[in-house]
Short mmCIF file of C-alpha atoms and ligand atoms in Angstrom, two decimals:
data_model
loop_
_atom_site.label_atom_id
_atom_site.label_comp_id
_atom_site.label_asym_id
_atom_site.label_seq_id
_atom_site.Cartn_x
_atom_site.Cartn_y
_atom_site.Cartn_z
CA MET A 30 79.59 119.86 87.34
CA PRO A 31 83.59 120.83 86.75
CA LYS A 32 84.00 124.24 86.50
CA SER A 33 84.98 124.82 83.12
CA SER A 34 82.38 121.92 81.79
CA PHE A 35 80.04 122.98 78.61
CA VAL A 36 76.80 121.50 79.18
CA ASP A 37 75.68 119.03 76.68
CA PHE A 38 71.66 119.88 76.17
CA LYS A 39 70.43 117.26 74.50
CA ALA A 40 72.39 114.05 76.94
CA VAL A 41 70.96 115.87 79.75
CA LYS A 42 67.34 116.39 78.19
CA ALA A 43 67.29 112.06 77.36
CA ALA A 44 68.66 111.54 80.51
CA ILE A 45 65.60 112.38 82.25
CA THR A 46 61.70 112.09 81.98
CA MET A 47 59.06 114.05 82.82
CA GLU A 48 57.40 112.00 85.28
CA GLN A 49 60.64 112.53 86.75
CA VAL A 50 60.27 115.84 87.01
CA LEU A 51 57.48 115.71 88.35
CA GLN A 52 58.26 113.73 90.81
CA HIS A 53 60.58 115.68 92.15
CA TYR A 54 58.42 118.57 92.84
CA GLY A 55 56.26 116.16 94.33
CA LEU A 56 53.27 116.43 91.68
CA ILE A 57 53.27 113.15 90.48
CA ASP A 58 50.05 112.53 92.04
CA ARG A 59 48.47 114.76 90.98
CA PHE A 60 47.89 113.52 87.49
CA LYS A 61 46.25 110.77 85.90
CA ARG A 62 47.35 108.72 83.57
CA SER A 63 46.26 107.64 80.10
CA GLY A 64 48.28 105.64 77.28
CA ASP A 65 50.84 108.04 76.10
CA ASN A 66 49.96 110.35 78.00
CA LEU A 67 49.81 111.99 81.64
CA SER A 68 47.51 115.05 82.52
CA GLY A 69 46.66 117.22 85.20
CA PRO A 70 46.57 120.92 86.79
CA CYS A 71 49.19 123.31 84.91
CA PRO A 72 52.33 123.58 87.51
CA ILE A 73 53.88 126.45 86.00
CA HIS A 74 50.72 129.07 86.10
CA LYS A 75 49.50 126.90 89.51
CA GLY A 76 45.76 126.26 87.63
CA THR A 77 43.39 124.09 88.67
CA ASN A 78 41.60 121.99 85.76
CA PRO A 79 42.96 118.74 85.51
CA THR A 80 43.29 118.25 81.73
CA GLN A 81 45.14 121.59 80.72
CA PHE A 82 48.48 120.04 81.37
CA ARG A 83 49.34 117.44 79.28
CA VAL A 84 52.97 115.35 78.99
CA SER A 85 53.77 112.67 75.57
CA ILE A 86 56.01 109.94 77.68
CA SER A 87 57.42 108.91 74.83
CA LYS A 88 58.43 111.92 73.43
CA ASN A 89 59.08 113.82 76.30
CA ILE A 90 57.47 117.37 76.25
CA TRP A 91 55.05 119.16 78.21
CA ASN A 92 51.92 121.32 76.78
CA CYS A 93 50.23 123.63 78.94
CA PHE A 94 46.80 124.30 76.78
CA SER A 95 45.56 127.14 79.29
CA GLU A 96 47.00 130.11 80.44
CA CYS A 97 50.74 129.17 79.45
CA LYS A 98 49.80 128.20 75.63
CA HIS A 99 53.66 127.26 75.53
CA GLY A 100 54.96 123.50 75.45
CA GLY A 101 58.69 122.08 75.43
CA ASN A 102 60.91 119.76 76.39
CA VAL A 103 62.06 119.00 80.38
CA LEU A 104 64.98 121.86 80.79
CA ASP A 105 62.40 123.89 79.42
CA PHE A 106 59.73 122.78 82.12
CA ILE A 107 62.30 122.85 84.69
CA ALA A 108 63.48 126.68 83.45
CA ARG A 109 59.71 127.78 83.78
CA MET A 110 58.63 126.46 86.78
CA GLU A 111 62.22 127.66 88.18
CA SER A 112 62.16 131.23 86.14
CA CYS A 113 65.60 130.50 84.81
CA GLY A 114 67.22 129.82 82.16
CA ILE A 115 67.65 126.44 80.11
CA HIS A 116 71.99 126.63 80.76
CA ALA A 117 70.82 126.73 84.62
CA ALA A 118 67.78 124.65 84.46
CA ALA A 119 70.06 121.80 83.34
CA LEU A 120 73.00 122.54 85.75
CA LYS A 121 69.57 121.92 87.99
CA ALA A 122 68.71 118.56 86.37
CA ILE A 123 71.97 117.16 86.54
CA GLU A 124 72.33 117.94 90.62
CA TRP A 125 68.75 116.44 91.20
CA PHE A 126 69.24 113.40 89.42
CA ARG A 127 72.75 112.71 90.14
CA LEU A 128 73.39 112.02 86.37
CA ASP A 129 76.81 111.61 85.54
CA PRO A 130 79.16 115.12 84.55
CA LYS A 131 81.45 113.34 82.36
CA ALA A 132 78.38 112.08 80.30
CA VAL A 133 76.26 115.42 80.42
CA ALA A 134 79.52 117.27 79.27
CA SER A 135 80.57 118.47 76.35
CA ASP A 136 83.37 119.38 74.51
CA SER A 137 81.60 121.23 71.06
CA GLU A 138 80.53 124.57 71.32
CA SER A 139 76.73 123.14 71.22
CA GLU A 140 75.21 126.68 73.01
CA ASN A 141 76.84 128.95 70.59
CA ASP A 142 74.68 130.66 68.17
CA PRO A 143 73.42 129.58 64.99
CA PRO A 144 76.33 130.43 62.75
CA GLY A 145 75.96 133.85 61.43
CA GLU A 146 72.91 134.55 62.55
CA ALA A 147 72.66 137.88 62.80
CA PRO A 148 73.15 140.62 65.85
CA ARG A 149 69.82 141.24 68.07
CA ASN A 150 68.29 144.08 66.25
CA THR A 151 67.88 142.31 63.02
CA ASN A 152 65.02 141.19 63.97
CA PRO A 153 61.82 140.80 65.44
CA PRO A 154 61.16 140.61 68.81
CA ARG A 155 62.41 136.82 69.30
CA THR A 156 60.32 134.63 71.86
CA LYS A 157 62.28 131.78 74.01
CA GLN A 158 62.84 129.44 71.01
CA ASP A 159 65.36 131.66 69.38
CA SER A 160 67.73 132.05 72.74
CA LYS A 161 66.93 128.45 72.45
CA PRO A 162 71.11 126.75 72.28
CA ALA A 163 71.90 125.82 68.58
CA SER A 164 71.87 121.67 68.03
CA ALA A 165 74.50 121.86 65.51
CA PRO A 166 77.52 122.88 67.04
CA GLU A 167 79.67 125.92 65.74
CA SER A 168 83.28 125.75 64.05
CA SER A 169 85.59 127.44 66.51
CA ALA A 170 87.96 128.56 64.39
CA PRO A 171 89.68 131.57 65.43
CA ASN A 172 88.37 134.54 62.76
CA LYS A 173 90.35 135.68 60.85
CA PRO A 174 92.42 139.74 60.54
CA LEU A 175 90.94 141.29 57.82
CA GLN A 176 93.65 142.07 54.42
CA PHE A 177 91.78 145.10 53.66
CA ARG A 178 89.33 148.95 55.60
CA LEU A 179 86.45 149.97 53.85
CA ASP A 180 87.72 153.66 54.43
CA LYS A 181 86.58 156.44 52.98
CA LEU A 182 83.46 155.98 55.86
CA GLN A 183 80.99 158.44 55.54
CA ARG A 184 81.31 159.11 59.66
CA ASP A 185 78.20 161.98 59.79
CA HIS A 186 75.86 160.61 58.29
CA PRO A 187 72.51 161.27 59.57
CA TYR A 188 70.83 158.47 61.06
CA LEU A 189 74.22 158.69 63.16
CA LYS A 190 73.11 161.64 64.92
CA GLU A 191 69.72 160.82 65.07
CA ARG A 192 70.90 157.51 67.37
CA GLY A 193 72.42 160.58 69.59
CA PHE A 194 76.05 159.85 68.60
CA THR A 195 78.29 162.62 68.46
CA LEU A 196 81.09 162.63 65.91
CA GLU A 197 83.83 161.48 68.30
CA THR A 198 82.21 158.57 69.04
CA ILE A 199 81.86 157.84 65.61
CA VAL A 200 85.06 158.50 64.89
CA ASP A 201 86.10 156.68 67.31
CA PHE A 202 84.46 153.50 67.28
CA GLY A 203 85.75 153.56 63.57
CA ALA A 204 82.32 153.80 61.75
CA GLY A 205 80.88 155.06 59.30
CA PHE A 206 78.40 155.23 56.47
CA CYS A 207 79.44 152.95 53.25
CA GLU A 208 79.11 154.40 49.54
CA LYS A 209 80.05 151.18 47.91
CA GLY A 210 81.23 147.76 47.99
CA VAL A 211 80.19 144.64 50.75
CA MET A 212 78.67 146.77 52.75
CA ALA A 213 77.37 149.26 50.63
CA LYS A 214 74.75 151.24 51.80
CA ARG A 215 74.99 151.27 54.85
CA ILE A 216 76.26 152.57 58.23
CA ALA A 217 79.76 149.53 58.75
CA ILE A 218 81.28 149.09 61.85
CA PRO A 219 84.59 147.32 62.71
CA ILE A 220 84.47 144.84 65.06
CA HIS A 221 88.51 143.85 66.13
CA ASN A 222 89.55 140.63 68.00
CA PRO A 223 90.83 140.99 71.70
CA GLU A 224 94.25 141.70 69.53
CA GLY A 225 92.78 145.06 68.36
CA LYS A 226 92.50 143.52 64.56
CA VAL A 227 89.65 144.33 62.57
CA VAL A 228 87.68 140.72 61.88
CA ALA A 229 85.19 142.05 59.87
CA TYR A 230 82.37 144.95 59.47
CA ALA A 231 78.97 144.24 60.66
CA GLY A 232 76.50 146.49 58.22
CA ARG A 233 73.30 148.16 59.71
CA TRP A 234 70.96 149.63 57.26
CA PRO A 235 70.91 153.11 58.13
CA GLY A 236 66.98 152.91 59.22
CA GLU A 237 64.22 150.52 58.82
CA PRO A 238 64.82 148.68 56.02
CA ALA A 239 62.70 146.84 52.92
CA SER A 240 61.37 143.38 54.89
CA ASP A 241 63.36 141.79 52.48
CA THR A 242 66.25 144.05 53.52
CA PRO A 243 68.18 142.26 57.16
CA LYS A 244 68.80 145.47 59.40
CA TYR A 245 71.82 143.52 59.89
CA LYS A 246 74.51 141.98 57.96
CA LEU A 247 77.41 140.51 58.96
CA PRO A 248 80.27 138.63 56.26
CA GLN A 249 79.00 135.19 55.41
CA GLY A 250 81.68 133.02 57.27
CA PHE A 251 82.29 135.31 59.72
CA ARG A 252 81.58 133.74 63.55
CA LYS A 253 79.88 136.85 65.99
CA SER A 254 80.56 133.46 69.02
CA GLN A 255 84.11 134.21 68.91
CA GLU A 256 84.18 137.86 69.43
CA LEU A 257 82.92 140.41 72.06
CA PHE A 258 82.78 143.67 70.58
CA ASN A 259 84.98 146.62 71.53
CA LEU A 260 87.38 143.94 74.03
CA ASP A 261 90.23 144.64 73.11
CA ARG A 262 89.72 148.13 74.35
CA ALA A 263 86.98 147.47 77.23
CA ILE A 264 90.52 144.76 78.86
CA GLN A 265 92.58 148.44 78.62
CA GLU A 266 90.78 149.81 81.27
CA PRO A 267 91.14 149.28 84.48
CA ALA A 268 91.30 145.79 86.73
CA ASP A 269 88.63 147.31 89.63
CA ARG A 270 86.64 148.96 87.06
CA PRO A 271 83.11 146.47 86.51
CA LEU A 272 83.14 145.05 82.78
CA VAL A 273 79.68 146.00 81.49
CA ILE A 274 78.18 143.53 79.07
CA VAL A 275 75.56 144.67 76.98
CA GLU A 276 74.18 143.08 73.09
CA GLY A 277 74.74 145.58 70.81
CA PHE A 278 76.91 147.41 69.13
CA PHE A 279 74.71 150.93 69.70
CA GLY A 280 74.95 150.59 73.37
CA CYS A 281 78.13 149.24 73.71
CA MET A 282 78.78 152.73 72.00
CA LYS A 283 76.43 154.84 73.73
CA LEU A 284 77.54 153.74 76.99
CA HIS A 285 81.04 153.68 75.37
CA GLN A 286 80.38 157.45 74.62
CA HIS A 287 78.89 158.06 78.29
CA GLY A 288 82.09 157.77 80.03
CA CYS A 289 81.66 153.67 80.58
CA ARG A 290 84.52 152.62 78.86
CA LYS A 291 85.24 148.65 80.33
CA VAL A 292 82.09 147.73 78.11
CA VAL A 293 81.45 144.84 75.63
CA ALA A 294 78.86 143.48 73.26
CA LEU A 295 78.03 140.28 72.42
CA MET A 296 75.92 140.73 69.64
CA GLY A 297 72.90 139.20 70.37
CA SER A 298 72.05 138.32 73.94
CA THR A 299 73.29 135.04 74.44
CA LEU A 300 76.82 134.19 75.36
CA SER A 301 78.92 131.72 73.44
CA ALA A 302 81.43 129.70 75.32
CA THR A 303 84.09 131.08 73.04
CA GLN A 304 82.66 134.26 74.75
CA GLU A 305 82.32 133.19 78.27
CA GLU A 306 86.40 131.71 77.43
CA LEU A 307 86.70 135.06 76.65
CA ILE A 308 85.68 136.74 79.96
CA ARG A 309 86.88 134.42 82.26
CA LYS A 310 90.74 135.25 80.45
CA HIS A 311 89.90 138.79 80.73
CA THR A 312 89.36 138.74 84.42
CA ASN A 313 90.45 137.20 87.68
CA ARG A 314 88.62 136.48 90.85
CA HIS A 315 87.63 139.88 92.08
CA SER A 316 86.21 140.99 89.13
CA ARG A 317 83.34 142.85 88.38
CA VAL A 318 80.82 141.65 85.72
CA ILE A 319 77.73 143.44 84.93
CA VAL A 320 74.87 141.89 82.84
CA MET A 321 72.77 144.75 80.77
CA LEU A 322 70.53 143.02 78.17
CA ASP A 323 67.53 144.63 76.96
CA GLU A 324 64.45 144.15 78.93
CA ASP A 325 62.86 142.19 76.92
CA GLU A 326 62.07 138.50 76.07
CA ALA A 327 65.14 137.18 74.86
CA GLY A 328 67.23 139.60 77.52
CA ARG A 329 65.73 137.96 80.37
CA THR A 330 66.16 134.53 79.16
CA GLY A 331 69.64 135.50 77.81
CA ARG A 332 70.92 137.53 81.32
CA GLU A 333 70.02 134.67 83.92
CA ASP A 334 71.73 132.42 81.54
CA ILE A 335 74.54 134.14 81.49
CA ALA A 336 75.25 135.76 85.42
CA VAL A 337 74.93 131.81 86.32
CA ARG A 338 78.00 130.76 83.87
CA LEU A 339 80.13 133.90 84.66
CA ALA A 340 79.14 133.66 88.43
CA ARG A 341 81.04 131.00 88.71
CA PHE A 342 84.51 133.12 88.21
CA VAL A 343 83.57 136.77 88.88
CA PHE A 344 81.23 138.83 90.92
CA VAL A 345 78.61 139.20 88.98
CA LYS A 346 75.79 141.60 88.82
CA ILE A 347 72.46 141.87 86.77
CA HIS A 348 70.97 145.32 85.41
CA THR A 349 67.78 144.85 85.09
CA PHE A 350 66.00 148.05 83.47
CA ASP A 351 62.50 148.89 85.00
CA GLN A 352 60.27 148.88 81.94
CA GLU A 353 59.59 147.31 79.43
CA ASP A 354 61.83 147.41 75.62
CA ARG A 355 63.86 149.86 77.20
CA GLN A 356 68.05 149.00 76.20
CA PRO A 357 71.43 150.36 77.51
CA GLU A 358 71.55 152.75 74.35
CA HIS A 359 68.26 154.62 75.49
CA LEU A 360 70.45 155.39 79.05
CA SER A 361 71.29 159.17 79.25
CA ALA A 362 74.40 160.63 80.22
CA GLU A 363 73.22 161.17 83.48
CA GLU A 364 71.88 157.97 84.47
CA VAL A 365 74.77 156.06 83.01
CA ALA A 366 76.80 158.61 85.42
CA GLN A 367 74.29 157.49 88.40
CA LEU A 368 74.81 154.03 87.75
CA PHE A 369 78.81 153.66 87.30
CA GLY A 370 79.09 156.78 90.33
CA GLY A 371 81.95 156.98 87.12
CA ALA A 372 83.65 155.01 88.23
CA THR A 373 83.30 153.11 85.29
ZN1 ZN B 25 49.58 126.21 82.49
#
């Protein structure tokens, strides 16, 4: 693969068959063919029942009806076999099957999140499905700086205090409770572009919203895949410090509060092509990046993919938490100091 190209997942999926992939793993002899189906023991959970794993040849998809209770396309299969993300699986497939890199390179940004998808805390725990690349390409037009400011934000709102934020951090990030206007009754958090201009406000409902109210609100037309939250300030930190990548606003703000100031948030658990470019632009081949996503299914899937992509141009370390559902926001000042040795 050319270093800078993005993979067109659809083209890779169309170029290889499940039969070829099973053959690659030396598994095809264990499978029986009948009509449109191949069936055999599940290679993913290493089962023995000869009918538990089925492949539809025409649809080029698979299903494990036993332990995995899961199915998908060729790339999902490789991702499961290799315990990697979809992007990494696609790169492997390109290599194994000697696909023409040009034929499967994407000049669009189809790896991006769906437009307008709210940040990660918005939704109930996501499944693997959600972290798959969106098929609809997203416009890569930059977000325009806002012509207004939300003023009179209440800085000392109890919700922010409850989440452990000091007034200093809240003021520093320009956040606060908004009484009126587009973000009414929400905690407004300004999002800046790399030049430091406000391009949007994200609105977090303070507490658990009713089921029909989203936790996060982003302005219509705002493309979060075009920005990295706090990048404008992170790039002012010394070049020899590692850049920490987290998922959400509050994780970013908390690390910042604890003295880790070279930190950005993806506003989700995937890295868009534009975000990857932003990181590339503001790092060099000596730079270090620490990927610190949430310890859940989406975070684990996301960090694999992100690490593979960033490792092409910086030194990457994945931070894992030893407990399910732990996230950067939960880290204490002491833990942050220990992790970064006060050097971030
Ligand atoms: Zn299985």
